[in-house]
Short mmCIF file of C-alpha atoms and ligand atoms in Angstrom, two decimals:
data_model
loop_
_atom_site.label_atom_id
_atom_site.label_comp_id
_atom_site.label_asym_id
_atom_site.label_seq_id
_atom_site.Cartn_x
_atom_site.Cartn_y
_atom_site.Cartn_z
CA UNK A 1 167.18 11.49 61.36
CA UNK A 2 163.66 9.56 61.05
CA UNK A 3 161.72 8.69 58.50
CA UNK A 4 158.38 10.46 56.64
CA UNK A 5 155.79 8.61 55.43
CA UNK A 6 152.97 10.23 53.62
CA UNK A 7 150.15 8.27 53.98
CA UNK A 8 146.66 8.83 52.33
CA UNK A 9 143.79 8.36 54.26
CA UNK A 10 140.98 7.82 51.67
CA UNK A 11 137.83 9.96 51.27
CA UNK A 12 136.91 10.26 54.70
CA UNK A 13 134.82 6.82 55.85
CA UNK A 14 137.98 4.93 58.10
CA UNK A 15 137.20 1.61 56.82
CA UNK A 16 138.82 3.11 53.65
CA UNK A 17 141.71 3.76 55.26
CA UNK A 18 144.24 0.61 53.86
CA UNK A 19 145.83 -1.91 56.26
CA UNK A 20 149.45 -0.59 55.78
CA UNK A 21 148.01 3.08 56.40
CA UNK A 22 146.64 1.58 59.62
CA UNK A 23 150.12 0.27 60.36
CA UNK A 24 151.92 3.19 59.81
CA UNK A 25 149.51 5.25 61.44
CA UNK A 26 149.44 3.20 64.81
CA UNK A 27 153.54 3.32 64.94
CA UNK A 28 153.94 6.89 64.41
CA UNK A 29 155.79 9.28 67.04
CA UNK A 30 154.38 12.82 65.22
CA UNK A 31 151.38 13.00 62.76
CA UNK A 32 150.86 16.25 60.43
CA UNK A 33 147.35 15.82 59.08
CA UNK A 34 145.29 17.86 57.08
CA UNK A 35 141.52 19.61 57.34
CA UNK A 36 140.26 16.80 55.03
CA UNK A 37 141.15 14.35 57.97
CA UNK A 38 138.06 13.14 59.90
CA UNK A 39 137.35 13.15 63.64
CA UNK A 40 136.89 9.41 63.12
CA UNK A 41 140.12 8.81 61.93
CA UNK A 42 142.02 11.19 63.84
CA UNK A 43 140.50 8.81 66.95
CA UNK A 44 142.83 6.21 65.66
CA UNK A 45 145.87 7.72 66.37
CA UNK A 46 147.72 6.58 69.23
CA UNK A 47 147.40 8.66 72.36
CA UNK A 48 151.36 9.10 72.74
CA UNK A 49 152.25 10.62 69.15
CA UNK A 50 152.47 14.16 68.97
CA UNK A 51 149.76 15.70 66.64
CA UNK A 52 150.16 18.66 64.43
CA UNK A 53 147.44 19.68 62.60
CA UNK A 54 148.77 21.90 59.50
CA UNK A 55 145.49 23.63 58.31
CA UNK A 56 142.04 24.75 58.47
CA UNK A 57 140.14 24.05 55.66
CA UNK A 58 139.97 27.93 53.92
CA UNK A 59 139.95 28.74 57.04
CA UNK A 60 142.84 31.78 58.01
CA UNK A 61 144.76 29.78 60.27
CA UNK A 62 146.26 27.22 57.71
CA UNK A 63 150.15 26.51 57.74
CA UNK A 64 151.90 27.66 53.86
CA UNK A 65 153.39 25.15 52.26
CA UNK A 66 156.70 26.41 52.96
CA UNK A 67 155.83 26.06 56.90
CA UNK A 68 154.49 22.77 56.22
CA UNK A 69 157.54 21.32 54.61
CA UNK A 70 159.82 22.90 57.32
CA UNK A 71 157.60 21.37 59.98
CA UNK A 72 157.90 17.92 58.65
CA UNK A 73 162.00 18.45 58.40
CA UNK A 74 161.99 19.86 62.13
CA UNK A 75 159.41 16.53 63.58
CA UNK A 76 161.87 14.35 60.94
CA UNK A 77 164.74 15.24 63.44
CA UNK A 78 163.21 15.05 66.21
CA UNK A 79 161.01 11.79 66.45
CA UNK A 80 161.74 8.37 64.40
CA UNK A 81 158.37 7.59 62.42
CA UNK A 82 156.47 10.76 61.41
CA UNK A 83 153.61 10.27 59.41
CA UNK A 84 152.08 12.94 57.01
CA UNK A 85 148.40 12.24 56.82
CA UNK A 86 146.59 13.61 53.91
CA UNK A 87 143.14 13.28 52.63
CA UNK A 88 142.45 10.80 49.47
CA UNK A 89 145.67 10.06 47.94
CA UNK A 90 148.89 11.87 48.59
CA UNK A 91 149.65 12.51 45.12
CA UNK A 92 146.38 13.69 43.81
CA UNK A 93 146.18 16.95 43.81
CA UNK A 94 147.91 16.77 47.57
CA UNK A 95 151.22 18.24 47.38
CA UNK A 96 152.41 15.35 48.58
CA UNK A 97 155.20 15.74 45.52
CA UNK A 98 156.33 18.63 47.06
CA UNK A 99 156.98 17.63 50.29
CA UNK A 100 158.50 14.18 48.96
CA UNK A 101 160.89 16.59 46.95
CA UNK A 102 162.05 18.89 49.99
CA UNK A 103 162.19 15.75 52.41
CA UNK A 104 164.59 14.11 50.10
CA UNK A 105 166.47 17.39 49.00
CA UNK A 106 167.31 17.77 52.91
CA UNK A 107 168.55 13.89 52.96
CA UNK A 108 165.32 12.58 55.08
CA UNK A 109 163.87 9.09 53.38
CA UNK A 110 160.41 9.26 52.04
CA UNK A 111 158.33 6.02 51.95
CA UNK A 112 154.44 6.58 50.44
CA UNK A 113 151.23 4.76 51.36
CA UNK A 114 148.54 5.31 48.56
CA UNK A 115 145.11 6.30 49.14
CA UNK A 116 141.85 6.23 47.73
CA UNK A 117 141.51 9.48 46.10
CA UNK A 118 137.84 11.65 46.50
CA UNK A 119 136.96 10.28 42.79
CA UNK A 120 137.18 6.92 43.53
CA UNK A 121 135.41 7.33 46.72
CA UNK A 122 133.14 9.59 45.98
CA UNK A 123 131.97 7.83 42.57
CA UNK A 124 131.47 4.37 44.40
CA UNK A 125 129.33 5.76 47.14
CA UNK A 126 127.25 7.50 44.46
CA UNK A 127 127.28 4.21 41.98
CA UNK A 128 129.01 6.10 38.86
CA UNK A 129 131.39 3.69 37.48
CA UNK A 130 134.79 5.93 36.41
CA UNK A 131 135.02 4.03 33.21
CA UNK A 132 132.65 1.65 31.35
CA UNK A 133 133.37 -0.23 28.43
CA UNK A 134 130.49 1.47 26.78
CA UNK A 135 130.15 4.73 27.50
CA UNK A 136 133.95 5.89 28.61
CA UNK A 137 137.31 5.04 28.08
CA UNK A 138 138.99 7.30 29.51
CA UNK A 139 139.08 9.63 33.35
CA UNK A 140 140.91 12.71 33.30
CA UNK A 141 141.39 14.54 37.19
CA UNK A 142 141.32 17.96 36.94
CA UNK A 143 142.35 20.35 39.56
CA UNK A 144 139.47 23.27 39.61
CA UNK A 145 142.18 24.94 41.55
CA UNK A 146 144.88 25.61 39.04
CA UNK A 147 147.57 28.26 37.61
CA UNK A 148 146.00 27.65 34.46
CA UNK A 149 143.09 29.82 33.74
CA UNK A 150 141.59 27.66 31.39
CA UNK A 151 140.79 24.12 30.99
CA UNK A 152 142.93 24.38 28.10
CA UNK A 153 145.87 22.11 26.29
CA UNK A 154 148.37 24.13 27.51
CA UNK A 155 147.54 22.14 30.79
CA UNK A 156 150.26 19.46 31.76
CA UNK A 157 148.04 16.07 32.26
CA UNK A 158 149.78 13.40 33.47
CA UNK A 159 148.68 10.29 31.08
CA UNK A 160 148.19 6.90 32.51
CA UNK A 161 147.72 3.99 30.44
CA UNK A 162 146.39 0.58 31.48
CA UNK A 163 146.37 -2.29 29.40
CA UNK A 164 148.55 -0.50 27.43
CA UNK A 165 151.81 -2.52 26.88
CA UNK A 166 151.35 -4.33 23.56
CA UNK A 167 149.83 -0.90 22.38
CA UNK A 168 152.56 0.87 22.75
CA UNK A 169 153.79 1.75 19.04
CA UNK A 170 150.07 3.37 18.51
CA UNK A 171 150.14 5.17 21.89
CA UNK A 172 153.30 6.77 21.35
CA UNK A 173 152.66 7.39 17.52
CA UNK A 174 149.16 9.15 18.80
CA UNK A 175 151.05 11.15 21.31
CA UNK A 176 153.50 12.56 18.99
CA UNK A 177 151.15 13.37 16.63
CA UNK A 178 149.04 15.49 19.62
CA UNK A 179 152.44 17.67 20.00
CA UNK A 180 153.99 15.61 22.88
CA UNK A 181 157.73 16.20 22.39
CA UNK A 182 160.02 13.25 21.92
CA UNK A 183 161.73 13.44 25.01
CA UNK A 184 158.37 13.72 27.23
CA UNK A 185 159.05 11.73 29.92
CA UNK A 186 157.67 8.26 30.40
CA UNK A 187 158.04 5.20 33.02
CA UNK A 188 156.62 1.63 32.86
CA UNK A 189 155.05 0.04 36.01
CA UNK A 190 154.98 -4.00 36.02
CA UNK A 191 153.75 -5.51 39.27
CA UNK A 192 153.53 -2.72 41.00
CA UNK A 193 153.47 -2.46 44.55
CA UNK A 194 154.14 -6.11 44.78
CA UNK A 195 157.73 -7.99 45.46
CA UNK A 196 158.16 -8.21 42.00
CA UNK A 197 157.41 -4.99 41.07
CA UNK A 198 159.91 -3.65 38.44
CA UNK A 199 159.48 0.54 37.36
CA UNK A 200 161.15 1.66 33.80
CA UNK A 201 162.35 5.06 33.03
CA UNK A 202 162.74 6.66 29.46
CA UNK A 203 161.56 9.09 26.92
CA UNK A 204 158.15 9.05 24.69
CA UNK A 205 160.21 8.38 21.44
CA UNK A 206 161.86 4.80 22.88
CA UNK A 207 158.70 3.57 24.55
CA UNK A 208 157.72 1.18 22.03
CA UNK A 209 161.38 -0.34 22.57
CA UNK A 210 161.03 -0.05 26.38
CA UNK A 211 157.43 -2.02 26.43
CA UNK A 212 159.13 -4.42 23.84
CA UNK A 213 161.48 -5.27 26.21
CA UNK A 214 159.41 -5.58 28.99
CA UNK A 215 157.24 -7.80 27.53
CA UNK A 216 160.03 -10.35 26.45
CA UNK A 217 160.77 -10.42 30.18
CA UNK A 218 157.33 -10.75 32.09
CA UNK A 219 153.83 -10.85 31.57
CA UNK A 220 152.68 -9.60 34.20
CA UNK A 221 150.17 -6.56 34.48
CA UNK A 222 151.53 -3.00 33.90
CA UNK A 223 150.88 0.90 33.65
CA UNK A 224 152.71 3.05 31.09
CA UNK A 225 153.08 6.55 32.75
CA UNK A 226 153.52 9.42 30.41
CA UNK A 227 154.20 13.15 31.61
CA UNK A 228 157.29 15.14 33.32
CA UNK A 229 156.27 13.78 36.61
CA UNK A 230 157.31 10.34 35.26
CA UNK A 231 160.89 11.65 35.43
CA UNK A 232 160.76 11.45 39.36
CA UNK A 233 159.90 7.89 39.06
CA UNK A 234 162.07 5.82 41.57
CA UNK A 235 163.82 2.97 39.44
CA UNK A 236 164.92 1.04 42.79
CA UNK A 237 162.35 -1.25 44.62
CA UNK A 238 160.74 0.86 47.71
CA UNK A 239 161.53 -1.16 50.88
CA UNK A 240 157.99 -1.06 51.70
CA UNK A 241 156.85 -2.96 48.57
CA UNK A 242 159.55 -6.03 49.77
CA UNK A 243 158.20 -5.27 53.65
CA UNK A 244 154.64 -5.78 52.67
CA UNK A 245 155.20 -9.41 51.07
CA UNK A 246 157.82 -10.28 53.96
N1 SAH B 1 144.45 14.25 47.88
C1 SAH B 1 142.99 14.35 47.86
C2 SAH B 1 142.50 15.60 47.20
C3 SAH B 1 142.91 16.89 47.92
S1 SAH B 1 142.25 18.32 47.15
C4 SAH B 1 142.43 13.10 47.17
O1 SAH B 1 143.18 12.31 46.58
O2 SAH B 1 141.21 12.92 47.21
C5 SAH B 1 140.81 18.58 48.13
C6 SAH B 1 139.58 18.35 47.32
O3 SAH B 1 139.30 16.96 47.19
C7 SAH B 1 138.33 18.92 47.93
O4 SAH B 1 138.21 20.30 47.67
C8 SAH B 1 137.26 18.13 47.21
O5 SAH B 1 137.11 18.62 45.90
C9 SAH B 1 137.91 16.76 47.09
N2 SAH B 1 137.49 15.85 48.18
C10 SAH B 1 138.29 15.29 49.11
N3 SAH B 1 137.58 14.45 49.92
C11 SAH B 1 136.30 14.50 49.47
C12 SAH B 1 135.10 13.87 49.87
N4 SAH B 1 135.06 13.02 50.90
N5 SAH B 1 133.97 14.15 49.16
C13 SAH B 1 133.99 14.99 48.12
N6 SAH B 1 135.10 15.63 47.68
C14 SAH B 1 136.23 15.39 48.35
#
Protein backbone atom coordinates (compact mmCIF):
# COMPACT_ATOMS: atom_id res chain seq x y z
CA UNK A 1 0.00 0.00 0.00
CA UNK A 2 1.53 3.66 -0.67
CA UNK A 3 1.28 6.59 0.89
CA UNK A 4 -1.19 9.97 0.39
CA UNK A 5 -0.04 13.14 0.86
CA UNK A 6 -2.33 16.05 0.60
CA UNK A 7 -0.49 18.83 -0.31
CA UNK A 8 -1.77 22.50 -0.66
CA UNK A 9 -0.70 24.40 -3.40
CA UNK A 10 -1.30 28.05 -2.30
CA UNK A 11 -3.55 30.61 -4.06
CA UNK A 12 -2.55 30.01 -7.42
CA UNK A 13 0.98 32.11 -8.18
CA UNK A 14 3.70 28.77 -8.05
CA UNK A 15 6.26 30.64 -6.24
CA UNK A 16 3.72 30.15 -3.37
CA UNK A 17 3.85 26.79 -3.65
CA UNK A 18 6.32 25.71 -0.33
CA UNK A 19 9.63 23.84 -0.80
CA UNK A 20 8.35 20.52 0.76
CA UNK A 21 5.15 20.83 -1.59
CA UNK A 22 7.71 21.08 -4.39
CA UNK A 23 9.34 17.93 -3.04
CA UNK A 24 6.49 15.95 -2.74
CA UNK A 25 5.12 17.06 -5.84
CA UNK A 26 8.30 16.20 -8.02
CA UNK A 27 8.39 12.44 -6.35
CA UNK A 28 4.91 11.58 -6.89
CA UNK A 29 3.77 8.40 -9.06
CA UNK A 30 -0.24 9.67 -9.32
CA UNK A 31 -1.46 13.30 -8.65
CA UNK A 32 -5.37 14.04 -8.00
CA UNK A 33 -5.62 17.81 -8.29
CA UNK A 34 -8.35 20.03 -8.19
CA UNK A 35 -10.01 22.96 -10.65
CA UNK A 36 -8.34 25.56 -8.36
CA UNK A 37 -4.92 24.09 -9.62
CA UNK A 38 -3.19 26.34 -12.20
CA UNK A 39 -1.79 25.50 -15.64
CA UNK A 40 1.45 26.86 -14.19
CA UNK A 41 1.67 24.56 -11.57
CA UNK A 42 0.27 21.62 -13.10
CA UNK A 43 3.60 22.23 -15.59
CA UNK A 44 5.59 21.17 -12.63
CA UNK A 45 4.59 17.86 -12.38
CA UNK A 46 6.80 15.30 -13.57
CA UNK A 47 6.06 13.93 -17.01
CA UNK A 48 5.94 10.15 -15.72
CA UNK A 49 3.20 10.47 -12.83
CA UNK A 50 -0.13 9.63 -13.74
CA UNK A 51 -2.53 12.68 -13.49
CA UNK A 52 -6.10 12.61 -12.43
CA UNK A 53 -7.84 15.56 -12.44
CA UNK A 54 -11.02 15.15 -9.99
CA UNK A 55 -13.20 18.21 -11.02
CA UNK A 56 -14.30 21.02 -13.04
CA UNK A 57 -14.80 23.98 -11.30
CA UNK A 58 -19.05 24.03 -11.19
CA UNK A 59 -18.62 22.66 -14.07
CA UNK A 60 -20.95 19.07 -14.60
CA UNK A 61 -18.16 16.86 -14.98
CA UNK A 62 -16.72 17.04 -11.34
CA UNK A 63 -15.90 13.69 -9.42
CA UNK A 64 -18.38 13.43 -5.77
CA UNK A 65 -16.62 13.23 -2.96
CA UNK A 66 -17.38 9.73 -2.49
CA UNK A 67 -15.59 9.02 -6.06
CA UNK A 68 -12.86 11.15 -5.00
CA UNK A 69 -12.02 9.34 -1.83
CA UNK A 70 -12.36 5.91 -3.61
CA UNK A 71 -10.01 7.15 -6.31
CA UNK A 72 -7.32 8.10 -3.94
CA UNK A 73 -7.76 4.42 -2.09
CA UNK A 74 -7.63 2.67 -5.67
CA UNK A 75 -4.11 5.08 -6.94
CA UNK A 76 -3.00 4.35 -2.93
CA UNK A 77 -2.76 0.61 -4.04
CA UNK A 78 -1.59 0.93 -6.96
CA UNK A 79 1.43 3.46 -7.08
CA UNK A 80 3.83 4.30 -3.93
CA UNK A 81 3.67 8.26 -3.50
CA UNK A 82 0.28 9.72 -4.54
CA UNK A 83 -0.14 13.18 -3.97
CA UNK A 84 -3.57 14.97 -3.52
CA UNK A 85 -3.13 18.48 -4.76
CA UNK A 86 -5.58 20.98 -3.58
CA UNK A 87 -5.89 24.64 -3.92
CA UNK A 88 -4.84 27.01 -0.78
CA UNK A 89 -4.61 24.87 2.16
CA UNK A 90 -5.92 21.37 2.46
CA UNK A 91 -7.80 21.94 5.48
CA UNK A 92 -9.52 25.15 4.74
CA UNK A 93 -12.53 24.68 3.59
CA UNK A 94 -10.86 21.68 1.27
CA UNK A 95 -12.17 18.49 2.42
CA UNK A 96 -9.00 17.52 2.88
CA UNK A 97 -10.42 16.16 6.54
CA UNK A 98 -12.46 13.96 4.81
CA UNK A 99 -10.28 12.30 2.73
CA UNK A 100 -7.54 12.16 5.64
CA UNK A 101 -10.44 10.32 7.59
CA UNK A 102 -11.37 7.62 4.81
CA UNK A 103 -7.54 7.16 3.88
CA UNK A 104 -6.82 6.26 7.41
CA UNK A 105 -10.19 4.36 8.08
CA UNK A 106 -9.02 1.98 5.06
CA UNK A 107 -5.38 1.62 6.84
CA UNK A 108 -3.47 3.94 4.07
CA UNK A 109 -0.96 6.61 5.98
CA UNK A 110 -1.75 10.20 5.52
CA UNK A 111 1.13 12.76 5.73
CA UNK A 112 -0.11 16.73 5.09
CA UNK A 113 1.80 19.60 3.50
CA UNK A 114 0.11 23.01 4.46
CA UNK A 115 -0.71 25.66 2.14
CA UNK A 116 -1.30 29.15 1.90
CA UNK A 117 -4.94 29.45 2.05
CA UNK A 118 -6.93 32.14 -0.62
CA UNK A 119 -7.11 34.68 2.54
CA UNK A 120 -3.72 34.87 3.12
CA UNK A 121 -2.95 35.10 -0.47
CA UNK A 122 -5.40 36.97 -1.59
CA UNK A 123 -5.13 39.73 1.32
CA UNK A 124 -1.25 40.15 0.69
CA UNK A 125 -1.57 40.70 -3.00
CA UNK A 126 -4.27 43.27 -2.24
CA UNK A 127 -2.18 44.89 0.91
CA UNK A 128 -5.05 44.20 3.66
CA UNK A 129 -3.26 43.09 6.66
CA UNK A 130 -5.61 40.02 8.33
CA UNK A 131 -5.07 41.46 11.72
CA UNK A 132 -3.67 44.81 13.01
CA UNK A 133 -3.02 45.69 16.38
CA UNK A 134 -5.32 48.58 15.93
CA UNK A 135 -8.07 47.95 14.11
CA UNK A 136 -8.58 43.88 14.49
CA UNK A 137 -7.87 41.24 16.69
CA UNK A 138 -9.35 38.72 15.50
CA UNK A 139 -10.03 36.64 11.57
CA UNK A 140 -12.83 34.42 11.42
CA UNK A 141 -13.02 32.08 7.78
CA UNK A 142 -16.27 31.56 6.84
CA UNK A 143 -17.44 29.12 4.34
CA UNK A 144 -20.22 31.09 2.06
CA UNK A 145 -20.93 27.56 1.09
CA UNK A 146 -22.40 25.99 4.16
CA UNK A 147 -25.29 23.63 5.68
CA UNK A 148 -25.99 26.40 7.82
CA UNK A 149 -28.38 28.86 6.43
CA UNK A 150 -27.34 31.57 8.43
CA UNK A 151 -24.25 33.15 9.57
CA UNK A 152 -25.51 32.33 12.84
CA UNK A 153 -24.00 30.87 16.39
CA UNK A 154 -25.30 27.74 15.83
CA UNK A 155 -22.24 27.58 13.37
CA UNK A 156 -19.29 25.29 14.63
CA UNK A 157 -16.06 27.76 14.35
CA UNK A 158 -13.06 26.26 14.97
CA UNK A 159 -11.14 28.81 17.50
CA UNK A 160 -7.48 29.36 17.20
CA UNK A 161 -5.60 31.19 19.66
CA UNK A 162 -2.11 32.65 19.33
CA UNK A 163 -0.25 34.07 22.00
CA UNK A 164 -2.58 32.54 24.02
CA UNK A 165 -0.80 30.24 26.58
CA UNK A 166 -0.41 32.33 29.74
CA UNK A 167 -4.08 33.48 28.92
CA UNK A 168 -5.48 30.52 29.25
CA UNK A 169 -7.65 30.72 32.60
CA UNK A 170 -9.49 33.94 30.88
CA UNK A 171 -9.86 32.18 27.50
CA UNK A 172 -11.43 29.24 28.82
CA UNK A 173 -13.49 31.21 31.53
CA UNK A 174 -14.76 33.48 28.34
CA UNK A 175 -15.57 30.39 26.43
CA UNK A 176 -17.67 28.83 28.99
CA UNK A 177 -19.41 31.71 29.65
CA UNK A 178 -20.31 31.99 25.53
CA UNK A 179 -22.04 28.36 26.00
CA UNK A 180 -18.98 26.24 24.96
CA UNK A 181 -19.57 22.97 26.83
CA UNK A 182 -16.94 21.69 29.20
CA UNK A 183 -15.87 18.90 27.31
CA UNK A 184 -15.42 20.97 23.88
CA UNK A 185 -12.53 19.70 22.59
CA UNK A 186 -9.19 21.43 22.70
CA UNK A 187 -5.34 20.68 21.68
CA UNK A 188 -2.16 22.73 22.36
CA UNK A 189 0.44 23.21 19.55
CA UNK A 190 4.18 24.07 20.83
CA UNK A 191 6.77 24.19 18.07
CA UNK A 192 4.84 23.15 15.61
CA UNK A 193 5.95 21.74 12.53
CA UNK A 194 9.43 21.78 13.83
CA UNK A 195 11.56 18.67 15.47
CA UNK A 196 10.47 19.70 18.62
CA UNK A 197 7.11 20.09 18.01
CA UNK A 198 4.97 18.63 20.87
CA UNK A 199 0.67 18.60 20.22
CA UNK A 200 -1.66 18.30 23.57
CA UNK A 201 -5.05 16.84 23.63
CA UNK A 202 -7.88 17.58 26.26
CA UNK A 203 -11.13 19.16 27.07
CA UNK A 204 -12.08 23.11 27.43
CA UNK A 205 -12.62 22.69 31.27
CA UNK A 206 -8.70 21.35 31.97
CA UNK A 207 -7.05 23.77 29.58
CA UNK A 208 -5.83 26.12 32.03
CA UNK A 209 -4.09 22.94 33.70
CA UNK A 210 -2.91 21.69 30.27
CA UNK A 211 -1.22 25.28 29.28
CA UNK A 212 0.08 25.27 32.98
CA UNK A 213 1.86 22.39 32.32
CA UNK A 214 3.12 23.21 29.18
CA UNK A 215 4.53 26.17 30.16
CA UNK A 216 6.58 24.62 33.13
CA UNK A 217 8.10 22.49 30.37
CA UNK A 218 9.00 24.88 27.35
CA UNK A 219 8.76 28.24 26.28
CA UNK A 220 8.57 27.98 23.17
CA UNK A 221 5.77 29.51 20.83
CA UNK A 222 2.31 27.81 20.75
CA UNK A 223 -1.41 27.70 19.39
CA UNK A 224 -4.29 26.65 21.64
CA UNK A 225 -6.89 24.96 19.27
CA UNK A 226 -10.41 24.92 20.48
CA UNK A 227 -13.38 23.09 18.56
CA UNK A 228 -14.44 19.24 17.85
CA UNK A 229 -11.97 19.13 15.10
CA UNK A 230 -9.27 19.42 17.81
CA UNK A 231 -10.28 15.88 18.83
CA UNK A 232 -8.60 14.48 15.55
CA UNK A 233 -5.46 16.08 16.58
CA UNK A 234 -2.51 13.55 16.12
CA UNK A 235 -0.62 13.40 19.60
CA UNK A 236 2.48 11.48 17.93
CA UNK A 237 5.19 13.52 16.01
CA UNK A 238 4.37 13.31 12.03
CA UNK A 239 7.47 11.75 10.39
CA UNK A 240 7.56 14.58 8.10
CA UNK A 241 8.07 17.22 10.84
CA UNK A 242 11.47 14.94 12.03
CA UNK A 243 12.19 14.46 7.95
CA UNK A 244 12.16 18.15 7.36
CA UNK A 245 14.93 19.00 10.12
CA UNK A 246 16.93 15.68 9.16
N1 LIG B 1 -8.55 25.16 0.30
C1 LIG B 1 -8.71 26.45 -0.36
C2 LIG B 1 -10.13 26.90 -0.43
C3 LIG B 1 -11.03 25.99 -1.27
S1 LIG B 1 -12.67 26.60 -1.39
C4 LIG B 1 -7.84 27.48 0.38
O1 LIG B 1 -7.30 27.20 1.46
O2 LIG B 1 -7.70 28.59 -0.14
C5 LIG B 1 -12.60 27.45 -2.93
C6 LIG B 1 -12.74 28.93 -2.72
O3 LIG B 1 -11.51 29.50 -2.28
C7 LIG B 1 -13.08 29.69 -3.97
O4 LIG B 1 -14.46 29.62 -4.26
C8 LIG B 1 -12.67 31.09 -3.58
O5 LIG B 1 -13.62 31.65 -2.72
C9 LIG B 1 -11.42 30.83 -2.76
N2 LIG B 1 -10.18 30.96 -3.55
C10 LIG B 1 -9.28 29.98 -3.79
N3 LIG B 1 -8.22 30.47 -4.50
C11 LIG B 1 -8.49 31.77 -4.71
C12 LIG B 1 -7.80 32.83 -5.37
N4 LIG B 1 -6.62 32.62 -5.97
N5 LIG B 1 -8.36 34.06 -5.37
C13 LIG B 1 -9.54 34.28 -4.77
N6 LIG B 1 -10.25 33.34 -4.12
C14 LIG B 1 -9.73 32.10 -4.10
Amino acid sequence: MGEVWLVGAGPGDPELLTLKAMRVISEADAVLYDSLISDDILALLPARCTRIHTGKRCGAHSMTQIDINKALLSAARKHKKVVRLKGGDPFIFGRGGEELEYLEKHGVQVQIVPGITAAGGCAAAAGIPLTHRDYGNALVLHSGHTRFNEFSPSQNPTRVFYMGLRQAGPITAHLLQEGLREDTPVALIINGTLSTQQVFKGVLMDLPHIAERVLGDSDGPGLIFVGEVAAMARVQQQEANAQAVA
